[in-house]
Coordinates of C-alpha atoms in Angstrom, one line a residue:
Chain A
X1 CA 146.7 118.7 121.4
X2 CA 150.0 117.6 122.4
X3 CA 149.6 118.2 126.2
X4 CA 146.4 116.4 125.8
X5 CA 147.9 113.3 124.2
X6 CA 150.3 113.3 126.9
X7 CA 147.9 113.5 129.5
X8 CA 145.9 110.5 128.1
X9 CA 149.4 108.5 128.0
X10 CA 149.8 109.2 131.3
X11 CA 146.2 107.9 132.4
X12 CA 146.4 105.0 130.5
X13 CA 149.9 104.2 131.9
X14 CA 148.8 104.7 135.4
X15 CA 146.3 102.2 135.4
X16 CA 147.4 99.0 137.3
X17 CA 149.2 95.9 135.5
X18 CA 147.1 92.8 137.6
X19 CA 147.2 89.3 136.7
X20 CA 149.4 87.8 134.6
X21 CA 150.1 90.8 132.0
X22 CA 153.3 90.3 130.6
X23 CA 153.3 93.7 128.3
X24 CA 150.9 95.9 128.8
X25 CA 149.8 99.7 128.0
X26 CA 152.4 101.2 125.7
X27 CA 153.2 98.6 123.1
X28 CA 152.1 97.8 119.9
X29 CA 150.1 94.7 121.4
X30 CA 149.5 93.6 124.9
X31 CA 150.6 90.0 126.0
X32 CA 149.0 87.9 128.2
X33 CA 149.3 85.0 130.3
X34 CA 151.3 82.4 130.9
X35 CA 154.2 81.4 128.3
X36 CA 154.1 82.1 125.6
X37 CA 151.3 84.5 126.3
X38 CA 148.3 85.5 124.2
X39 CA 148.9 88.7 121.6
X40 CA 146.1 91.2 122.1
X41 CA 145.4 94.4 119.9
X42 CA 142.5 97.2 119.7
X43 CA 142.5 100.0 117.4
X44 CA 140.0 101.8 116.3
X45 CA 139.0 104.2 112.7
X46 CA 136.7 106.9 112.7
X47 CA 134.8 108.5 110.4
X48 CA 136.7 111.8 108.8
X49 CA 139.4 110.9 111.1
X50 CA 141.5 108.0 109.5
X51 CA 139.0 107.9 106.6
X52 CA 136.5 109.5 104.4
X53 CA 133.4 108.2 102.7
X54 CA 134.5 110.5 99.9
X55 CA 137.5 108.6 98.9
X56 CA 137.0 105.3 100.7
X57 CA 134.7 102.6 99.9
X58 CA 133.0 100.2 102.3
X59 CA 135.2 97.6 101.3
X60 CA 138.6 99.6 101.7
X61 CA 137.4 100.5 105.3
X62 CA 136.7 96.7 105.7
X63 CA 140.4 96.1 104.9
X64 CA 141.7 99.0 106.6
X65 CA 140.3 98.2 110.1
X66 CA 141.8 94.8 110.1
X67 CA 144.8 95.8 108.4
X68 CA 145.8 98.2 111.2
X69 CA 145.5 95.9 114.1
X70 CA 147.1 92.9 112.3
X71 CA 150.1 95.3 111.6
X72 CA 149.9 95.5 115.5
X73 CA 150.5 91.5 115.8
X74 CA 152.8 91.8 113.0
X75 CA 155.2 94.2 114.8
X76 CA 155.2 92.1 117.8
X77 CA 156.6 89.1 115.3
X78 CA 153.0 87.1 115.8
X79 CA 150.7 85.4 114.2
X80 CA 146.8 86.5 114.2
X81 CA 144.4 83.5 115.2
X82 CA 140.9 85.9 115.5
X83 CA 139.7 88.9 115.4
X84 CA 136.4 90.9 116.7
X85 CA 134.4 93.5 114.9
X86 CA 132.7 96.3 116.4
X87 CA 130.9 98.5 114.0
X88 CA 128.7 101.8 115.0
X89 CA 127.2 103.8 112.3
X90 CA 124.2 105.2 110.5
X91 CA 123.2 101.6 109.2
X92 CA 120.5 102.7 107.5
X93 CA 123.0 104.1 105.1
X94 CA 125.5 101.9 105.0
X95 CA 122.9 99.7 104.1
X96 CA 123.1 95.8 103.9
X97 CA 125.1 96.3 100.8
X98 CA 127.8 98.3 102.3
X99 CA 128.0 96.1 105.2
X100 CA 128.4 93.0 103.2
X101 CA 131.3 94.9 101.1
X102 CA 132.8 95.6 104.5
X103 CA 132.9 92.6 106.0
X104 CA 133.7 90.4 103.0
X105 CA 136.9 92.4 102.2
X106 CA 137.8 92.1 106.3
X107 CA 137.2 88.5 105.7
X108 CA 139.4 87.8 102.7
X109 CA 142.0 89.8 104.6
X110 CA 141.3 88.1 107.5
X111 CA 141.8 84.8 105.0
X112 CA 145.0 85.9 104.2
X113 CA 146.5 86.7 107.1
X114 CA 145.3 83.0 108.7
X115 CA 143.0 84.1 111.1
X116 CA 139.1 84.6 111.4
X117 CA 136.3 86.8 112.3
X118 CA 134.5 85.5 115.0
X119 CA 132.4 87.6 116.6
X120 CA 131.4 91.6 117.3
X121 CA 129.0 93.8 117.9
X122 CA 126.9 96.6 115.3
X123 CA 124.9 99.6 116.6
X124 CA 123.5 102.5 115.5
X125 CA 125.4 106.0 115.5
X126 CA 125.4 109.1 113.6
X127 CA 129.2 108.5 112.2
X128 CA 131.3 105.6 111.4
X129 CA 133.7 104.4 114.2
X130 CA 135.1 100.6 113.9
X131 CA 136.6 99.2 116.4
X132 CA 138.5 95.9 115.8
X133 CA 140.2 93.7 118.3
X134 CA 142.9 91.1 117.1
X135 CA 144.3 88.3 119.3
X136 CA 147.2 85.9 118.2
X137 CA 150.2 83.9 119.3
X138 CA 153.9 84.0 119.0
X139 CA 155.5 81.1 116.8
X140 CA 156.8 78.7 119.2
X141 CA 159.8 79.4 120.8
X142 CA 160.2 82.9 119.4
X143 CA 159.2 85.7 122.4
X144 CA 157.2 88.7 121.4
X145 CA 159.6 91.7 120.3
X146 CA 158.5 95.1 122.2
X147 CA 160.0 98.6 121.7
X148 CA 161.6 98.5 124.5
X149 CA 165.0 96.1 123.7
X150 CA 167.2 97.9 121.1
X151 CA 170.8 98.0 122.0
X152 CA 173.5 100.5 121.5
X153 CA 175.2 99.3 118.3
X154 CA 171.8 97.6 117.2
X155 CA 171.4 98.8 113.1
X156 CA 167.6 100.8 113.0
X157 CA 166.0 99.3 109.7
X158 CA 162.4 99.4 107.9
X159 CA 160.8 97.0 105.8
X160 CA 159.7 98.5 103.0
X161 CA 160.0 102.0 101.6
X162 CA 158.2 105.1 103.1
X163 CA 155.6 107.5 101.9
X164 CA 153.3 105.6 99.6
X165 CA 150.5 106.0 102.0
X166 CA 151.3 109.6 102.5
X167 CA 151.2 110.4 98.7
X168 CA 148.3 108.2 98.2
X169 CA 146.4 110.6 100.5
X170 CA 147.5 113.6 98.5
X171 CA 146.3 111.9 95.2
X172 CA 143.0 111.5 96.9
X173 CA 142.8 114.8 98.3
X174 CA 143.3 116.1 94.8
X175 CA 142.3 114.0 92.6
X176 CA 144.3 113.7 89.0
X177 CA 142.3 113.7 86.1
X178 CA 143.9 110.7 84.7
X179 CA 145.7 108.7 87.4
X180 CA 148.7 106.6 85.9
X181 CA 148.7 102.8 87.7
X182 CA 151.5 104.1 89.4
X183 CA 149.3 106.9 91.0
X184 CA 146.2 104.2 91.6
X185 CA 149.1 101.6 93.4
X186 CA 149.8 104.8 95.8
X187 CA 145.8 105.6 96.3
X188 CA 145.5 102.1 97.0
X189 CA 148.9 101.9 99.4
X190 CA 146.7 104.5 101.7
X191 CA 143.4 102.7 101.5
X192 CA 144.5 98.9 101.8
X193 CA 147.6 99.4 103.8
X194 CA 149.3 95.7 103.9
X195 CA 150.1 94.5 107.5
X196 CA 154.2 92.7 107.0
X197 CA 153.2 89.9 109.1
X198 CA 155.1 87.3 107.7
X199 CA 157.9 89.8 107.4
X200 CA 157.7 90.5 111.6
X201 CA 157.6 86.6 112.3
X202 CA 160.9 86.4 110.4
X203 CA 162.6 89.6 112.0
X204 CA 161.3 88.0 115.3
X205 CA 162.6 84.9 115.0
X206 CA 165.7 86.2 113.4
X207 CA 166.3 88.0 116.7
X208 CA 164.9 91.3 116.0
X209 CA 165.7 93.5 119.6
X210 CA 163.1 95.8 119.1
X211 CA 160.0 96.4 116.6
X212 CA 157.0 98.6 115.8
X213 CA 155.0 99.2 112.9
X214 CA 155.1 102.9 111.2
X215 CA 151.6 104.1 112.1
X216 CA 151.8 107.9 112.7
X217 CA 154.7 108.5 110.9
X218 CA 158.4 107.3 111.4
X219 CA 159.7 110.8 113.2
X220 CA 157.2 110.0 115.7
X221 CA 157.5 106.3 115.8
X222 CA 161.2 106.2 115.6
X223 CA 161.4 108.6 118.8
X224 CA 158.9 106.4 120.6
X225 CA 160.9 103.4 120.2
X226 CA 164.0 105.3 121.5
X227 CA 162.3 106.4 124.3
X228 CA 161.2 103.0 125.0
X229 CA 164.5 101.4 124.7
X230 CA 166.1 104.4 126.6
X231 CA 168.3 105.1 123.9
X232 CA 169.8 107.6 121.4
X233 CA 168.3 106.6 118.0
X234 CA 170.1 108.1 115.1
X235 CA 168.1 108.5 112.1
X236 CA 169.9 109.0 108.6
X237 CA 167.2 111.0 106.1
X238 CA 169.7 110.3 103.2
X239 CA 169.4 106.5 103.3
X240 CA 165.7 106.4 103.5
X241 CA 163.9 104.4 101.0
X242 CA 161.5 106.8 99.2
X243 CA 160.1 105.8 95.9
X244 CA 160.3 108.2 92.7
X245 CA 156.6 108.3 92.6
X246 CA 156.6 109.2 96.3
X247 CA 159.3 111.4 95.5
X248 CA 157.1 113.2 92.5
X249 CA 154.2 113.7 94.7
X250 CA 156.6 115.3 97.6
X251 CA 157.8 117.7 95.0
X252 CA 154.8 118.7 93.8
X253 CA 153.3 119.6 97.1
X254 CA 156.4 121.5 97.6
X255 CA 157.9 118.9 100.4
X256 CA 161.2 118.0 100.7
X257 CA 160.9 113.8 99.5
X258 CA 163.0 112.6 102.8
X259 CA 160.6 114.7 104.9
X260 CA 157.3 114.3 103.4
X261 CA 158.4 110.4 103.4
X262 CA 159.2 110.2 107.3
X263 CA 156.4 112.3 108.3
X264 CA 153.3 111.2 106.2
X265 CA 152.3 108.2 108.4
X266 CA 150.3 105.0 107.9
X267 CA 152.5 103.0 105.6
X268 CA 152.5 100.4 108.7
X269 CA 155.9 99.0 107.4
X270 CA 157.8 97.9 110.6
X271 CA 160.4 99.5 112.2
X272 CA 163.0 97.1 113.7
X273 CA 166.3 97.2 115.6
X274 CA 169.0 94.0 114.5
X275 CA 172.5 93.7 116.0
X276 CA 174.7 94.4 112.4
X277 CA 175.5 90.8 112.5
X278 CA 172.1 90.4 111.4
X279 CA 172.3 92.6 108.7
X280 CA 173.6 89.7 106.1
X281 CA 170.6 87.1 106.8
X282 CA 167.8 89.4 107.2
X283 CA 169.1 92.2 104.4
X284 CA 166.3 90.9 101.9
X285 CA 163.9 91.7 104.5
X286 CA 164.6 95.2 105.5
X287 CA 166.7 98.3 104.7
X288 CA 169.1 99.8 107.3
X289 CA 167.9 103.8 107.9
X290 CA 169.8 104.4 111.0
X291 CA 171.6 102.9 114.4
X292 CA 171.4 102.9 118.0
X293 CA 174.3 105.0 119.6
X294 CA 175.9 106.2 123.0
X295 CA 174.0 109.5 123.9
X296 CA 171.1 111.0 125.5
X297 CA 168.0 109.1 125.0
X298 CA 165.7 110.2 122.1
X299 CA 165.4 110.7 118.4
X300 CA 168.8 112.4 116.5
X301 CA 167.8 113.1 112.7
X302 CA 170.7 113.7 110.3
X303 CA 171.4 113.7 106.9
X304 CA 174.4 111.8 106.3
X305 CA 176.9 113.5 109.3
X306 CA 174.9 116.7 109.5
X307 CA 172.2 117.3 112.2
X308 CA 168.8 118.2 110.6
X309 CA 166.2 119.9 112.9
X310 CA 162.4 118.7 111.7
X311 CA 159.1 119.5 113.2
X312 CA 156.9 116.2 113.5
X313 CA 153.3 116.9 112.1
X314 CA 152.1 116.6 115.7
X315 CA 149.3 114.6 117.2
X316 CA 146.7 115.6 114.6
X317 CA 145.0 112.5 115.2
X318 CA 145.3 111.6 118.6
X319 CA 146.2 108.5 119.0
X320 CA 147.1 106.8 122.2
X321 CA 150.6 105.4 122.6
X322 CA 148.8 102.5 123.0
X323 CA 147.6 101.8 120.1
Chain B
X1 CA 114.3 97.3 111.6
X2 CA 114.0 93.6 111.8
X3 CA 114.6 92.6 108.7
X4 CA 117.7 94.7 108.8
X5 CA 119.0 92.9 111.6
X6 CA 118.8 89.6 110.4
X7 CA 120.6 90.6 107.1
X8 CA 123.3 91.7 109.4
X9 CA 123.1 88.6 111.3
X10 CA 123.2 86.4 108.1
X11 CA 126.1 88.3 106.9
X12 CA 128.2 87.9 110.1
X13 CA 126.6 84.2 110.2
X14 CA 128.3 84.0 106.4
X15 CA 132.0 84.5 107.7
X16 CA 133.8 81.6 107.2
X17 CA 135.2 79.9 110.4
X18 CA 139.1 79.3 110.2
X19 CA 141.6 78.1 112.2
X20 CA 140.7 76.7 115.6
X21 CA 137.4 78.3 116.2
X22 CA 135.6 76.2 118.8
X23 CA 132.3 78.7 119.3
X24 CA 132.1 81.6 117.1
X25 CA 129.8 84.5 115.9
X26 CA 125.7 84.2 117.6
X27 CA 127.1 83.0 121.2
X28 CA 128.1 85.3 124.2
X29 CA 131.5 85.2 123.5
X30 CA 133.9 83.5 121.1
X31 CA 136.2 80.4 121.9
X32 CA 139.2 80.4 120.4
X33 CA 142.2 77.8 120.4
X34 CA 143.4 74.7 121.6
X35 CA 141.2 73.3 124.8
X36 CA 140.1 74.7 127.1
X37 CA 140.5 78.0 124.6
X38 CA 140.5 81.5 125.3
X39 CA 137.0 83.5 125.7
X40 CA 137.0 86.7 123.3
X41 CA 134.1 89.0 123.5
X42 CA 133.8 92.5 122.1
X43 CA 130.3 95.1 122.6
X44 CA 130.7 98.9 121.9
X45 CA 128.3 101.5 123.8
X46 CA 126.9 104.6 121.6
X47 CA 126.3 107.7 122.9
X48 CA 122.4 108.3 122.7
X49 CA 121.8 104.8 122.0
X50 CA 123.2 103.1 124.7
X51 CA 124.0 105.9 127.4
X52 CA 122.9 109.8 127.5
X53 CA 125.5 112.2 128.9
X54 CA 122.4 113.9 130.4
X55 CA 122.1 111.0 132.7
X56 CA 125.3 109.1 132.9
X57 CA 128.4 110.5 134.6
X58 CA 131.8 109.7 133.1
X59 CA 132.8 107.1 135.4
X60 CA 129.1 105.3 135.2
X61 CA 130.2 105.2 131.2
X62 CA 133.5 103.5 132.1
X63 CA 131.9 101.2 134.4
X64 CA 129.1 100.4 131.6
X65 CA 131.3 99.6 129.1
X66 CA 133.4 97.3 130.5
X67 CA 130.4 95.9 132.4
X68 CA 128.6 94.8 129.3
X69 CA 131.8 93.0 128.0
X70 CA 132.4 91.0 131.6
X71 CA 128.9 89.8 131.4
X72 CA 129.4 88.1 128.4
X73 CA 132.5 86.2 130.1
X74 CA 130.1 85.3 132.7
X75 CA 127.6 84.1 130.3
X76 CA 130.1 81.5 129.3
X77 CA 131.2 80.6 132.8
X78 CA 134.4 82.2 132.3
X79 CA 137.0 84.5 134.1
X80 CA 138.0 87.2 132.1
X81 CA 141.9 88.3 132.3
X82 CA 142.0 91.6 130.3
X83 CA 140.5 94.2 128.6
X84 CA 141.4 96.9 125.8
X85 CA 139.2 100.1 125.5
X86 CA 138.9 102.0 122.6
X87 CA 137.2 105.5 123.2
X88 CA 136.4 107.8 120.1
X89 CA 134.6 110.9 121.3
X90 CA 135.0 114.7 121.3
X91 CA 137.9 114.9 123.3
X92 CA 138.2 118.5 124.2
X93 CA 134.4 118.0 125.5
X94 CA 135.3 115.1 127.4
X95 CA 138.5 116.4 128.9
X96 CA 141.5 114.7 131.1
X97 CA 138.9 114.7 134.0
X98 CA 136.4 113.2 132.1
X99 CA 138.5 110.4 131.0
X100 CA 140.1 110.1 134.1
X101 CA 136.7 109.4 135.6
X102 CA 136.1 106.9 132.9
X103 CA 138.9 105.0 133.1
X104 CA 139.7 104.8 137.0
X105 CA 135.8 103.7 137.3
X106 CA 136.6 100.9 134.5
X107 CA 139.9 100.2 136.3
X108 CA 137.9 99.6 139.8
X109 CA 135.1 97.1 137.9
X110 CA 138.4 95.2 136.0
X111 CA 139.8 95.0 139.6
X112 CA 136.8 93.8 141.1
X113 CA 136.6 90.9 138.1
X114 CA 140.3 89.9 138.1
X115 CA 141.4 91.2 135.2
X116 CA 143.5 94.1 134.0
X117 CA 143.2 97.0 131.4
X118 CA 146.2 96.5 129.1
X119 CA 145.5 98.4 125.8
X120 CA 143.5 100.8 123.9
X121 CA 142.9 103.5 121.4
X122 CA 141.9 106.6 121.7
X123 CA 140.3 108.8 118.6
X124 CA 138.2 112.4 117.9
X125 CA 135.0 111.4 116.6
X126 CA 131.9 113.8 117.2
X127 CA 130.3 111.3 119.3
X128 CA 131.5 109.0 121.9
X129 CA 131.7 105.4 120.8
X130 CA 133.6 103.1 123.3
X131 CA 134.3 99.8 122.6
X132 CA 135.6 97.0 124.6
X133 CA 137.2 93.6 123.9
X134 CA 137.5 91.2 127.2
X135 CA 139.6 88.0 127.0
X136 CA 138.8 85.4 129.2
X137 CA 139.9 81.5 130.1
X138 CA 137.4 78.9 131.6
X139 CA 138.1 77.2 135.0
X140 CA 140.1 74.3 135.3
X141 CA 138.3 71.3 133.5
X142 CA 134.7 73.2 132.9
X143 CA 133.5 73.8 129.5
X144 CA 132.2 77.2 128.3
X145 CA 128.7 77.2 128.2
X146 CA 126.9 78.1 125.2
X147 CA 123.3 79.1 124.4
X148 CA 122.7 76.0 122.3
X149 CA 122.8 73.2 124.9
X150 CA 119.5 73.4 126.6
X151 CA 117.7 69.9 126.9
X152 CA 114.1 69.2 126.8
X153 CA 113.1 68.4 130.9
X154 CA 115.5 71.3 131.8
X155 CA 114.6 73.9 134.3
X156 CA 114.8 77.3 132.7
X157 CA 116.1 79.7 135.3
X158 CA 117.5 83.0 136.1
X159 CA 120.4 84.6 138.6
X160 CA 118.6 87.5 139.7
X161 CA 115.6 89.9 139.4
X162 CA 114.2 91.4 136.4
X163 CA 113.2 95.0 135.4
X164 CA 115.4 96.7 138.0
X165 CA 117.3 98.3 134.8
X166 CA 114.2 99.3 133.2
X167 CA 112.7 100.7 136.1
X168 CA 116.0 102.8 136.3
X169 CA 115.9 104.3 132.8
X170 CA 112.3 105.0 133.6
X171 CA 113.1 107.0 136.8
X172 CA 115.9 108.5 135.0
X173 CA 113.9 109.8 132.1
X174 CA 111.4 111.4 134.3
X175 CA 113.5 112.4 137.5
X176 CA 111.5 112.3 140.8
X177 CA 112.2 115.3 143.0
X178 CA 112.9 113.5 146.0
X179 CA 114.5 109.9 145.1
X180 CA 114.3 107.4 147.9
X181 CA 117.0 105.6 148.2
X182 CA 115.0 102.2 146.5
X183 CA 114.7 104.8 143.6
X184 CA 118.6 105.5 143.3
X185 CA 119.2 101.6 143.7
X186 CA 116.8 101.1 140.8
X187 CA 119.1 104.1 138.6
X188 CA 122.2 102.7 140.0
X189 CA 121.4 99.1 138.4
X190 CA 120.5 100.7 134.9
X191 CA 123.8 102.9 134.8
X192 CA 126.3 100.4 136.9
X193 CA 125.2 97.1 135.9
X194 CA 127.1 94.1 137.7
X195 CA 128.4 91.4 136.1
X196 CA 127.3 87.9 137.3
X197 CA 130.7 86.5 137.2
X198 CA 130.7 84.3 140.3
X199 CA 127.4 83.0 139.7
X200 CA 128.5 82.0 136.0
X201 CA 131.0 80.5 137.2
X202 CA 129.4 78.3 139.6
X203 CA 126.4 77.6 137.2
X204 CA 129.0 76.0 134.8
X205 CA 131.1 74.3 137.0
X206 CA 127.6 72.7 138.4
X207 CA 126.3 71.6 135.3
X208 CA 124.3 74.5 133.2
X209 CA 123.3 72.8 130.1
X210 CA 123.2 76.6 128.4
X211 CA 123.8 80.4 129.4
X212 CA 123.7 83.5 128.1
X213 CA 123.1 87.2 129.7
X214 CA 120.3 89.0 128.8
X215 CA 121.1 92.0 127.4
X216 CA 118.2 93.0 125.1
X217 CA 115.1 91.4 127.6
X218 CA 114.0 88.5 128.6
X219 CA 111.6 87.6 125.8
X220 CA 114.0 88.3 122.8
X221 CA 116.9 86.6 124.4
X222 CA 114.6 83.7 126.0
X223 CA 113.6 83.3 122.0
X224 CA 117.0 83.4 121.1
X225 CA 118.2 80.7 123.7
X226 CA 115.2 78.7 122.3
X227 CA 116.4 79.1 118.5
X228 CA 119.9 78.2 119.6
X229 CA 118.9 74.8 121.2
X230 CA 116.3 74.1 118.6
X231 CA 114.0 73.3 121.3
X232 CA 110.8 74.7 122.8
X233 CA 111.2 76.9 125.6
X234 CA 108.4 77.6 127.9
X235 CA 108.1 80.9 130.0
X236 CA 106.3 81.4 133.3
X237 CA 105.3 85.2 133.8
X238 CA 103.7 84.2 136.8
X239 CA 107.2 83.0 138.2
X240 CA 109.3 86.1 137.1
X241 CA 111.2 87.6 140.4
X242 CA 109.9 91.5 140.0
X243 CA 110.9 93.6 143.2
X244 CA 108.1 95.8 144.5
X245 CA 110.0 99.0 143.9
X246 CA 110.1 97.8 140.0
X247 CA 106.5 96.4 140.0
X248 CA 105.6 100.1 141.6
X249 CA 107.3 101.8 138.5
X250 CA 105.9 99.8 136.1
X251 CA 102.5 100.6 137.2
X252 CA 103.6 104.0 137.1
X253 CA 103.8 103.9 133.7
X254 CA 100.7 102.1 132.6
X255 CA 102.7 98.4 132.4
X256 CA 102.0 95.1 133.8
X257 CA 105.1 94.6 136.2
X258 CA 105.7 91.1 134.6
X259 CA 105.5 91.9 131.1
X260 CA 107.6 95.1 132.2
X261 CA 110.2 93.4 133.5
X262 CA 110.2 90.6 130.7
X263 CA 111.0 93.6 127.9
X264 CA 113.1 95.9 129.7
X265 CA 116.8 94.7 129.1
X266 CA 119.9 95.5 130.2
X267 CA 119.6 93.3 133.6
X268 CA 122.7 91.3 133.0
X269 CA 121.4 88.9 134.5
X270 CA 122.2 84.9 133.5
X271 CA 119.8 82.8 131.5
X272 CA 120.2 79.4 132.4
X273 CA 119.0 76.1 131.5
X274 CA 120.1 73.3 134.5
X275 CA 118.8 69.6 134.7
X276 CA 115.7 69.5 137.5
X277 CA 117.9 67.7 139.7
X278 CA 120.2 70.4 140.0
X279 CA 118.2 72.7 141.4
X280 CA 118.5 71.5 144.6
X281 CA 122.4 72.6 144.6
X282 CA 122.2 75.7 142.9
X283 CA 119.2 76.8 144.0
X284 CA 120.7 79.6 145.8
X285 CA 121.9 81.1 142.6
X286 CA 119.1 80.9 140.4
X287 CA 114.7 81.3 140.5
X288 CA 113.1 79.2 137.6
X289 CA 111.0 80.8 135.6
X290 CA 110.3 78.2 132.9
X291 CA 111.2 74.9 131.3
X292 CA 112.3 73.2 127.9
X293 CA 109.6 70.8 126.5
X294 CA 108.9 68.8 123.9
X295 CA 107.5 70.8 120.7
X296 CA 108.0 73.3 118.0
X297 CA 111.0 75.3 118.3
X298 CA 110.7 78.5 119.9
X299 CA 109.7 80.3 123.0
X300 CA 106.4 80.5 124.5
X301 CA 105.4 82.5 126.9
X302 CA 102.5 81.4 129.7
X303 CA 101.0 82.8 132.7
X304 CA 100.3 79.8 135.0
X305 CA 99.1 77.2 132.3
X306 CA 97.5 80.0 130.1
X307 CA 99.2 81.0 127.0
X308 CA 99.9 85.0 126.7
X309 CA 100.7 86.6 123.4
X310 CA 103.4 89.7 124.0
X311 CA 105.2 92.0 121.9
X312 CA 108.6 92.4 122.5
X313 CA 110.3 96.1 122.6
X314 CA 111.6 95.3 119.0
X315 CA 115.4 95.8 117.7
X316 CA 115.2 98.8 118.5
X317 CA 118.8 99.3 119.2
X318 CA 120.2 96.8 116.7
X319 CA 122.7 94.8 118.0
X320 CA 123.8 91.9 116.4
X321 CA 123.2 88.5 118.0
X322 CA 127.2 88.1 118.4
X323 CA 126.5 90.8 121.2

């Protein structure tokens, strides 16, 4: 399906940038209007594509659909201010109680993020599709951090460990009879990701050169950052932060933990590039997993000094690069 | 289904208004942030609920989903600046050509409205659901016009004739073998509504006290304006602007033209209240169809001086009042 995704990316890219659009299609969020500009992010989640009623509660889904959009604001270094929510689905089946769970979980997350749900739409549909748009602002004096600003010599870093969501999904696919608290935490990491809003703001204010959130997996997303920045990005699998519980799930599925973590997706950690001098002051926020080097534009994966050939998991849920 | 719609309206209304939200859930668009504020509107359209592939082209659908959102910005008196678009659907069936038609029609409408499509999302789904969010600004020195500002003595007015979309839909349901140009125009009015952006801005700048767009039909929407403003609104069916072609379609469907036009919906004309002294200066933009009077809050329908009992068509597509 990759060619279709590429075709769609080309279609989106062809849409003209009119008016006062400072960052448009292709980054985590658009930036509109006079300096400092309004941030604008939109993502949809679809039943049986991004979530399943068999493994997600209505509250999980409410949390998830807002979280993925807040993550896009986090990836610019912004502060969300307001969200609108469109819910299409089988309303009789969702029921008033289901909708209440969904809205309240969404509202609790909005509150913790310092924004408000200010409107929306509700419609009958045979499957559940939830679209959320979040607007936000940049902290005073801080410019939005795009995917395209990485410079040669920058360190490639990540805000947390990888593969937790993929491990949680694997556990939800084949549920343990007696889940440990660690397993439950992984399943919750998949169902209720935490957008890295404060980390994003601190990294933007601290001088991050490029930033994006990891939604489709580190391998895909790091390749996008490399392409947007026009540089060679070297990713060292040996340096990936992978928790023992995640590694155990990966091995039980006959996967190498580092590849499992790098290709899993939906972690919503921030991938960021920093001048090496910033690794000290910002070292509590990030772990270095690679660097930006001279060479042909693109992602190069290594283990230590050995080049590695890995296959990404493909565009299996066909998100646009603007997501 | 009315009780469910009411329950959902109550759920939405319970979401707390945090931060700098000046107009929230329940109006055509939200207004966020410091004066003059950012306008924010979100609407979804769903296959077989708001459009049908049997009667709508991909380009029609692209136009429609943006138009309904631009209409919400028009209803506040605003200027749209940017839009984000989420498309979920059977991507293989839509195909690259279908998506191209959809995006280009959307982009042409965006251009005519002076805004840009700046991002979006694309996902597989078994049915087509398109969600659009539009942000906008108010013209300098003009406050957003809500649904709640009507005063006793105001004239109730509308920006154009009613029932064209309903007549077009009726013709699409039972297509004429040899459509006249007039019939084709009605079908296009249904498939490609025109948001009343310049009218909305002129009315807001000219002193409109309350304004909203007519999406669910005049009877439903005028009742909402009456409820939001806390006044009695008297609507005179004798004064409704109904074109002869629309009246002919209504009669061929055994409907009274005025009731057909008042209940049809999806006209996306603006319903507005004005001090009577403004009917002169703004008379080129609107036609008076009623007035705001002393008495119990709610909509009263008359023909001349005779009270009329009419039944609305119900919440047959279950949109939230925030739509």
